[in-house]
Amino acid sequence: MIFNIIAVIVSYFLGNINPAILVSKALGGDIREKGSGNAGTTNMLRVYGKKAAAATFLIDILKGTAAVILGRLIGGDAVSYACGFACICGHIWPAVWGFRGGKGIATGFGVLLGIAPAYAICELLVAILFFVTTKMISPGSLAATFAMPALAREFAPGFGPYAFVLMCIVFFKHRSNIKRLLKGEESKVSFKK
């Protein structure tokens, strides 16, 4: 039991490793003070360009997958789900960064990849479908998040309660995006930088 708890705590702090904050600080700024203020891939793309966004995206995915693998090695699927959830929470509310992190999308994808690759691929397909039709990231993120609890029933039933709570958290974190979408003011994404 103690090792399970330690794995969850380690996963939370793994989530605290925020490449958006680290890369932006290395470039002389703080992503949380630029653009939308979000410490995530989309804001990195808009502010610092494709390379910084790609690095952010990949590292966020890897830490989510690593947390799930750690949990599975320590205590099986049940602990892996708790570790994945803790990692996402650590990304969104990082203690080492004043509890101001990202919105959890890339880290969440990494978690799902670790739980069941087919689950992650289905989520990715939903996100891509909405991105392609709208040319905006947030509708894809929100649609994939909305689908997450339903898809959990197919791929990882034990993760279902976590998926539902994560859906609520992600929608809350995207409330400003939702307001802009409803007003028709959400920015489209450009990959020119």
PDB file of C-alpha atoms in Angstrom:
ATOM      1  CA  MET A   1       0.000   0.000   0.000  1.00  0.00           C
ATOM      2  CA  ILE A   2       2.772   2.460   0.893  1.00  0.00           C
ATOM      3  CA  PHE A   3       4.428   1.890  -2.491  1.00  0.00           C
ATOM      4  CA  ASN A   4       1.113   2.610  -4.245  1.00  0.00           C
ATOM      5  CA  ILE A   5       0.826   5.922  -2.397  1.00  0.00           C
ATOM      6  CA  ILE A   6       4.443   6.803  -3.183  1.00  0.00           C
ATOM      7  CA  ALA A   7       3.829   6.016  -6.885  1.00  0.00           C
ATOM      8  CA  VAL A   8       0.817   8.367  -6.948  1.00  0.00           C
ATOM      9  CA  ILE A   9       2.801  11.158  -5.251  1.00  0.00           C
ATOM     10  CA  VAL A  10       5.741  10.674  -7.644  1.00  0.00           C
ATOM     11  CA  SER A  11       3.282  10.804 -10.561  1.00  0.00           C
ATOM     12  CA  TYR A  12       1.851  14.089  -9.310  1.00  0.00           C
ATOM     13  CA  PHE A  13       5.335  15.617  -9.234  1.00  0.00           C
ATOM     14  CA  LEU A  14       6.120  14.093 -12.630  1.00  0.00           C
ATOM     15  CA  GLY A  15       3.147  16.116 -13.834  1.00  0.00           C
ATOM     16  CA  ASN A  16       4.811  19.224 -12.362  1.00  0.00           C
ATOM     17  CA  ILE A  17       7.526  18.972 -15.036  1.00  0.00           C
ATOM     18  CA  ASN A  18       6.075  21.545 -17.398  1.00  0.00           C
ATOM     19  CA  PRO A  19       8.042  21.929 -20.634  1.00  0.00           C
ATOM     20  CA  ALA A  20       6.051  25.006 -21.676  1.00  0.00           C
ATOM     21  CA  ILE A  21       7.184  26.868 -18.569  1.00  0.00           C
ATOM     22  CA  LEU A  22      10.740  25.517 -18.710  1.00  0.00           C
ATOM     23  CA  VAL A  23      11.249  26.245 -22.430  1.00  0.00           C
ATOM     24  CA  SER A  24       9.707  29.714 -22.211  1.00  0.00           C
ATOM     25  CA  LYS A  25      11.923  30.555 -19.216  1.00  0.00           C
ATOM     26  CA  ALA A  26      14.968  29.297 -21.141  1.00  0.00           C
ATOM     27  CA  LEU A  27      13.932  31.696 -23.925  1.00  0.00           C
ATOM     28  CA  GLY A  28      13.737  34.588 -21.469  1.00  0.00           C
ATOM     29  CA  GLY A  29      10.019  34.703 -20.742  1.00  0.00           C
ATOM     30  CA  ASP A  30       7.186  32.929 -18.997  1.00  0.00           C
ATOM     31  CA  ILE A  31       4.467  31.422 -21.174  1.00  0.00           C
ATOM     32  CA  ARG A  32       1.949  32.049 -18.389  1.00  0.00           C
ATOM     33  CA  GLU A  33       2.438  35.783 -18.956  1.00  0.00           C
ATOM     34  CA  LYS A  34       2.101  35.635 -22.753  1.00  0.00           C
ATOM     35  CA  GLY A  35      -0.657  34.892 -25.241  1.00  0.00           C
ATOM     36  CA  SER A  36      -3.575  33.143 -23.547  1.00  0.00           C
ATOM     37  CA  GLY A  37      -1.510  32.622 -20.385  1.00  0.00           C
ATOM     38  CA  ASN A  38      -1.886  28.853 -20.630  1.00  0.00           C
ATOM     39  CA  ALA A  39       1.234  26.734 -20.080  1.00  0.00           C
ATOM     40  CA  GLY A  40       0.496  24.305 -22.885  1.00  0.00           C
ATOM     41  CA  THR A  41       1.172  23.334 -26.480  1.00  0.00           C
ATOM     42  CA  THR A  42      -1.283  25.649 -28.263  1.00  0.00           C
ATOM     43  CA  ASN A  43      -0.065  28.776 -26.500  1.00  0.00           C
ATOM     44  CA  MET A  44       3.551  27.718 -27.097  1.00  0.00           C
ATOM     45  CA  LEU A  45       2.758  27.368 -30.809  1.00  0.00           C
ATOM     46  CA  ARG A  46       1.241  30.841 -30.960  1.00  0.00           C
ATOM     47  CA  VAL A  47       3.968  32.541 -28.910  1.00  0.00           C
ATOM     48  CA  TYR A  48       7.204  30.599 -29.560  1.00  0.00           C
ATOM     49  CA  GLY A  49       6.545  28.624 -32.738  1.00  0.00           C
ATOM     50  CA  LYS A  50       6.475  25.035 -33.965  1.00  0.00           C
ATOM     51  CA  LYS A  51       9.687  23.701 -32.394  1.00  0.00           C
ATOM     52  CA  ALA A  52       8.834  24.907 -28.894  1.00  0.00           C
ATOM     53  CA  ALA A  53       5.275  23.595 -29.276  1.00  0.00           C
ATOM     54  CA  ALA A  54       6.476  20.190 -30.522  1.00  0.00           C
ATOM     55  CA  ALA A  55       8.899  19.844 -27.595  1.00  0.00           C
ATOM     56  CA  THR A  56       6.128  20.793 -25.165  1.00  0.00           C
ATOM     57  CA  PHE A  57       3.674  18.347 -26.728  1.00  0.00           C
ATOM     58  CA  LEU A  58       6.072  15.394 -26.745  1.00  0.00           C
ATOM     59  CA  ILE A  59       7.334  15.867 -23.194  1.00  0.00           C
ATOM     60  CA  ASP A  60       3.794  16.300 -21.865  1.00  0.00           C
ATOM     61  CA  ILE A  61       2.745  13.058 -23.584  1.00  0.00           C
ATOM     62  CA  LEU A  62       5.789  11.163 -22.306  1.00  0.00           C
ATOM     63  CA  LYS A  63       5.276  12.162 -18.682  1.00  0.00           C
ATOM     64  CA  GLY A  64       1.646  10.992 -18.794  1.00  0.00           C
ATOM     65  CA  THR A  65       2.649   7.642 -20.258  1.00  0.00           C
ATOM     66  CA  ALA A  66       5.522   7.293 -17.771  1.00  0.00           C
ATOM     67  CA  ALA A  67       3.158   7.845 -14.823  1.00  0.00           C
ATOM     68  CA  VAL A  68       0.839   5.064 -16.037  1.00  0.00           C
ATOM     69  CA  ILE A  69       3.733   2.670 -16.586  1.00  0.00           C
ATOM     70  CA  LEU A  70       5.075   3.443 -13.108  1.00  0.00           C
ATOM     71  CA  GLY A  71       1.676   2.730 -11.563  1.00  0.00           C
ATOM     72  CA  ARG A  72       1.266  -0.515 -13.488  1.00  0.00           C
ATOM     73  CA  LEU A  73       4.693  -1.736 -12.405  1.00  0.00           C
ATOM     74  CA  ILE A  74       4.003  -0.904  -8.760  1.00  0.00           C
ATOM     75  CA  GLY A  75       0.406  -2.073  -8.405  1.00  0.00           C
ATOM     76  CA  GLY A  76      -1.320  -3.031 -11.648  1.00  0.00           C
ATOM     77  CA  ASP A  77      -4.111  -1.288 -13.531  1.00  0.00           C
ATOM     78  CA  ALA A  78      -5.860   0.269 -10.526  1.00  0.00           C
ATOM     79  CA  VAL A  79      -2.688   2.040  -9.416  1.00  0.00           C
ATOM     80  CA  SER A  80      -1.822   2.982 -13.010  1.00  0.00           C
ATOM     81  CA  TYR A  81      -5.177   4.822 -13.310  1.00  0.00           C
ATOM     82  CA  ALA A  82      -4.549   6.683 -10.054  1.00  0.00           C
ATOM     83  CA  CYS A  83      -1.011   7.585 -11.175  1.00  0.00           C
ATOM     84  CA  GLY A  84      -2.253   8.838 -14.548  1.00  0.00           C
ATOM     85  CA  PHE A  85      -4.889  10.966 -12.847  1.00  0.00           C
ATOM     86  CA  ALA A  86      -2.311  12.337 -10.385  1.00  0.00           C
ATOM     87  CA  CYS A  87       0.063  13.215 -13.230  1.00  0.00           C
ATOM     88  CA  ILE A  88      -2.646  15.186 -15.051  1.00  0.00           C
ATOM     89  CA  CYS A  89      -3.527  16.996 -11.810  1.00  0.00           C
ATOM     90  CA  GLY A  90       0.161  17.738 -11.315  1.00  0.00           C
ATOM     91  CA  HIS A  91       0.294  19.235 -14.792  1.00  0.00           C
ATOM     92  CA  ILE A  92      -2.814  21.373 -14.285  1.00  0.00           C
ATOM     93  CA  TRP A  93      -2.038  22.403 -10.688  1.00  0.00           C
ATOM     94  CA  PRO A  94       1.765  22.118 -10.268  1.00  0.00           C
ATOM     95  CA  ALA A  95       2.898  22.844  -6.721  1.00  0.00           C
ATOM     96  CA  VAL A  96       6.385  23.802  -7.949  1.00  0.00           C
ATOM     97  CA  TRP A  97       4.941  26.443 -10.294  1.00  0.00           C
ATOM     98  CA  GLY A  98       2.466  28.084  -7.939  1.00  0.00           C
ATOM     99  CA  PHE A  99      -0.378  25.774  -9.040  1.00  0.00           C
ATOM    100  CA  ARG A 100      -0.516  27.482 -12.466  1.00  0.00           C
ATOM    101  CA  GLY A 101      -0.031  24.885 -15.180  1.00  0.00           C
ATOM    102  CA  GLY A 102      -1.597  23.773 -18.443  1.00  0.00           C
ATOM    103  CA  LYS A 103      -4.994  22.339 -19.296  1.00  0.00           C
ATOM    104  CA  GLY A 104      -3.968  18.695 -19.314  1.00  0.00           C
ATOM    105  CA  ILE A 105      -4.733  17.696 -22.907  1.00  0.00           C
ATOM    106  CA  ALA A 106      -1.331  16.394 -24.073  1.00  0.00           C
ATOM    107  CA  THR A 107      -0.583  14.844 -20.684  1.00  0.00           C
ATOM    108  CA  GLY A 108      -4.027  13.241 -20.745  1.00  0.00           C
ATOM    109  CA  PHE A 109      -3.302  11.816 -24.182  1.00  0.00           C
ATOM    110  CA  GLY A 110      -0.078  10.345 -22.815  1.00  0.00           C
ATOM    111  CA  VAL A 111      -1.995   8.797 -19.933  1.00  0.00           C
ATOM    112  CA  LEU A 112      -4.491   7.188 -22.318  1.00  0.00           C
ATOM    113  CA  LEU A 113      -1.635   5.964 -24.491  1.00  0.00           C
ATOM    114  CA  GLY A 114      -0.193   4.215 -21.448  1.00  0.00           C
ATOM    115  CA  ILE A 115      -3.557   2.760 -20.422  1.00  0.00           C
ATOM    116  CA  ALA A 116      -4.550   1.426 -23.866  1.00  0.00           C
ATOM    117  CA  PRO A 117      -3.096   2.670 -27.181  1.00  0.00           C
ATOM    118  CA  ALA A 118      -6.410   2.010 -28.966  1.00  0.00           C
ATOM    119  CA  TYR A 119      -8.155   4.284 -26.428  1.00  0.00           C
ATOM    120  CA  ALA A 120      -5.673   7.074 -27.153  1.00  0.00           C
ATOM    121  CA  ILE A 121      -6.010   6.605 -30.924  1.00  0.00           C
ATOM    122  CA  CYS A 122      -9.808   6.864 -30.773  1.00  0.00           C
ATOM    123  CA  GLU A 123      -9.480  10.046 -28.719  1.00  0.00           C
ATOM    124  CA  LEU A 124      -6.969  11.430 -31.207  1.00  0.00           C
ATOM    125  CA  LEU A 125      -9.296  10.685 -34.128  1.00  0.00           C
ATOM    126  CA  VAL A 126     -12.129  12.578 -32.421  1.00  0.00           C
ATOM    127  CA  ALA A 127      -9.810  15.547 -31.767  1.00  0.00           C
ATOM    128  CA  ILE A 128      -8.512  15.551 -35.360  1.00  0.00           C
ATOM    129  CA  LEU A 129     -12.026  15.406 -36.806  1.00  0.00           C
ATOM    130  CA  PHE A 130     -13.072  18.512 -34.892  1.00  0.00           C
ATOM    131  CA  PHE A 131      -9.771  20.294 -35.546  1.00  0.00           C
ATOM    132  CA  VAL A 132      -9.976  19.674 -39.302  1.00  0.00           C
ATOM    133  CA  THR A 133     -13.569  20.900 -39.495  1.00  0.00           C
ATOM    134  CA  THR A 134     -13.032  24.024 -37.355  1.00  0.00           C
ATOM    135  CA  LYS A 135      -9.278  24.818 -37.725  1.00  0.00           C
ATOM    136  CA  MET A 136      -9.305  25.400 -33.957  1.00  0.00           C
ATOM    137  CA  ILE A 137      -7.655  23.313 -31.253  1.00  0.00           C
ATOM    138  CA  SER A 138     -10.180  23.791 -28.449  1.00  0.00           C
ATOM    139  CA  PRO A 139     -13.206  22.141 -30.159  1.00  0.00           C
ATOM    140  CA  GLY A 140     -11.083  19.047 -30.805  1.00  0.00           C
ATOM    141  CA  SER A 141      -9.804  18.988 -27.224  1.00  0.00           C
ATOM    142  CA  LEU A 142     -13.292  19.428 -25.805  1.00  0.00           C
ATOM    143  CA  ALA A 143     -14.903  16.834 -28.087  1.00  0.00           C
ATOM    144  CA  ALA A 144     -12.230  14.244 -27.288  1.00  0.00           C
ATOM    145  CA  THR A 145     -12.567  14.980 -23.578  1.00  0.00           C
ATOM    146  CA  PHE A 146     -16.347  14.634 -23.786  1.00  0.00           C
ATOM    147  CA  ALA A 147     -15.892  11.230 -25.452  1.00  0.00           C
ATOM    148  CA  MET A 148     -13.375  10.033 -22.857  1.00  0.00           C
ATOM    149  CA  PRO A 149     -15.795   8.550 -20.263  1.00  0.00           C
ATOM    150  CA  ALA A 150     -17.819   6.723 -22.932  1.00  0.00           C
ATOM    151  CA  LEU A 151     -14.692   5.303 -24.565  1.00  0.00           C
ATOM    152  CA  ALA A 152     -13.379   4.230 -21.157  1.00  0.00           C
ATOM    153  CA  ARG A 153     -16.248   1.727 -20.985  1.00  0.00           C
ATOM    154  CA  GLU A 154     -14.848   0.045 -24.083  1.00  0.00           C
ATOM    155  CA  PHE A 155     -11.108   0.221 -23.391  1.00  0.00           C
ATOM    156  CA  ALA A 156     -10.565   0.646 -19.632  1.00  0.00           C
ATOM    157  CA  PRO A 157     -13.749   0.402 -17.531  1.00  0.00           C
ATOM    158  CA  GLY A 158     -11.810   0.913 -14.296  1.00  0.00           C
ATOM    159  CA  PHE A 159     -10.638   4.292 -15.574  1.00  0.00           C
ATOM    160  CA  GLY A 160     -14.239   5.468 -16.140  1.00  0.00           C
ATOM    161  CA  PRO A 161     -14.679   7.405 -12.874  1.00  0.00           C
ATOM    162  CA  TYR A 162     -11.324   9.147 -13.415  1.00  0.00           C
ATOM    163  CA  ALA A 163     -12.325   9.923 -17.021  1.00  0.00           C
ATOM    164  CA  PHE A 164     -15.554  11.558 -15.854  1.00  0.00           C
ATOM    165  CA  VAL A 165     -13.784  13.722 -13.250  1.00  0.00           C
ATOM    166  CA  LEU A 166     -11.114  14.656 -15.804  1.00  0.00           C
ATOM    167  CA  MET A 167     -13.804  15.639 -18.296  1.00  0.00           C
ATOM    168  CA  CYS A 168     -15.279  18.030 -15.705  1.00  0.00           C
ATOM    169  CA  ILE A 169     -11.839  19.462 -14.891  1.00  0.00           C
ATOM    170  CA  VAL A 170     -10.898  19.968 -18.548  1.00  0.00           C
ATOM    171  CA  PHE A 171     -14.203  21.671 -19.356  1.00  0.00           C
ATOM    172  CA  PHE A 172     -13.679  23.946 -16.349  1.00  0.00           C
ATOM    173  CA  LYS A 173     -10.122  24.751 -17.477  1.00  0.00           C
ATOM    174  CA  HIS A 174     -11.449  25.518 -20.984  1.00  0.00           C
ATOM    175  CA  ARG A 175     -14.228  27.830 -19.800  1.00  0.00           C
ATOM    176  CA  SER A 176     -12.656  30.887 -21.469  1.00  0.00           C
ATOM    177  CA  ASN A 177     -12.302  28.919 -24.725  1.00  0.00           C
ATOM    178  CA  ILE A 178     -15.944  27.850 -24.484  1.00  0.00           C
ATOM    179  CA  LYS A 179     -17.036  31.477 -24.019  1.00  0.00           C
ATOM    180  CA  ARG A 180     -14.997  32.536 -27.074  1.00  0.00           C
ATOM    181  CA  LEU A 181     -16.399  29.633 -29.118  1.00  0.00           C
ATOM    182  CA  LEU A 182     -19.961  30.646 -28.241  1.00  0.00           C
ATOM    183  CA  LYS A 183     -19.200  34.242 -29.276  1.00  0.00           C
ATOM    184  CA  GLY A 184     -17.423  33.133 -32.472  1.00  0.00           C
ATOM    185  CA  GLU A 185     -14.176  34.699 -31.239  1.00  0.00           C
ATOM    186  CA  GLU A 186     -11.939  31.631 -30.744  1.00  0.00           C
ATOM    187  CA  SER A 187      -8.654  31.898 -32.661  1.00  0.00           C
ATOM    188  CA  LYS A 188      -7.835  29.561 -35.509  1.00  0.00           C
ATOM    189  CA  VAL A 189      -4.446  27.890 -35.538  1.00  0.00           C
ATOM    190  CA  SER A 190      -1.693  28.729 -37.971  1.00  0.00           C
ATOM    191  CA  PHE A 191       1.382  26.515 -38.421  1.00  0.00           C
ATOM    192  CA  LYS A 192       3.410  29.133 -40.328  1.00  0.00           C
ATOM    193  CA  LYS A 193       5.838  30.074 -37.510  1.00  0.00           C
TER     194      LYS A 193
END
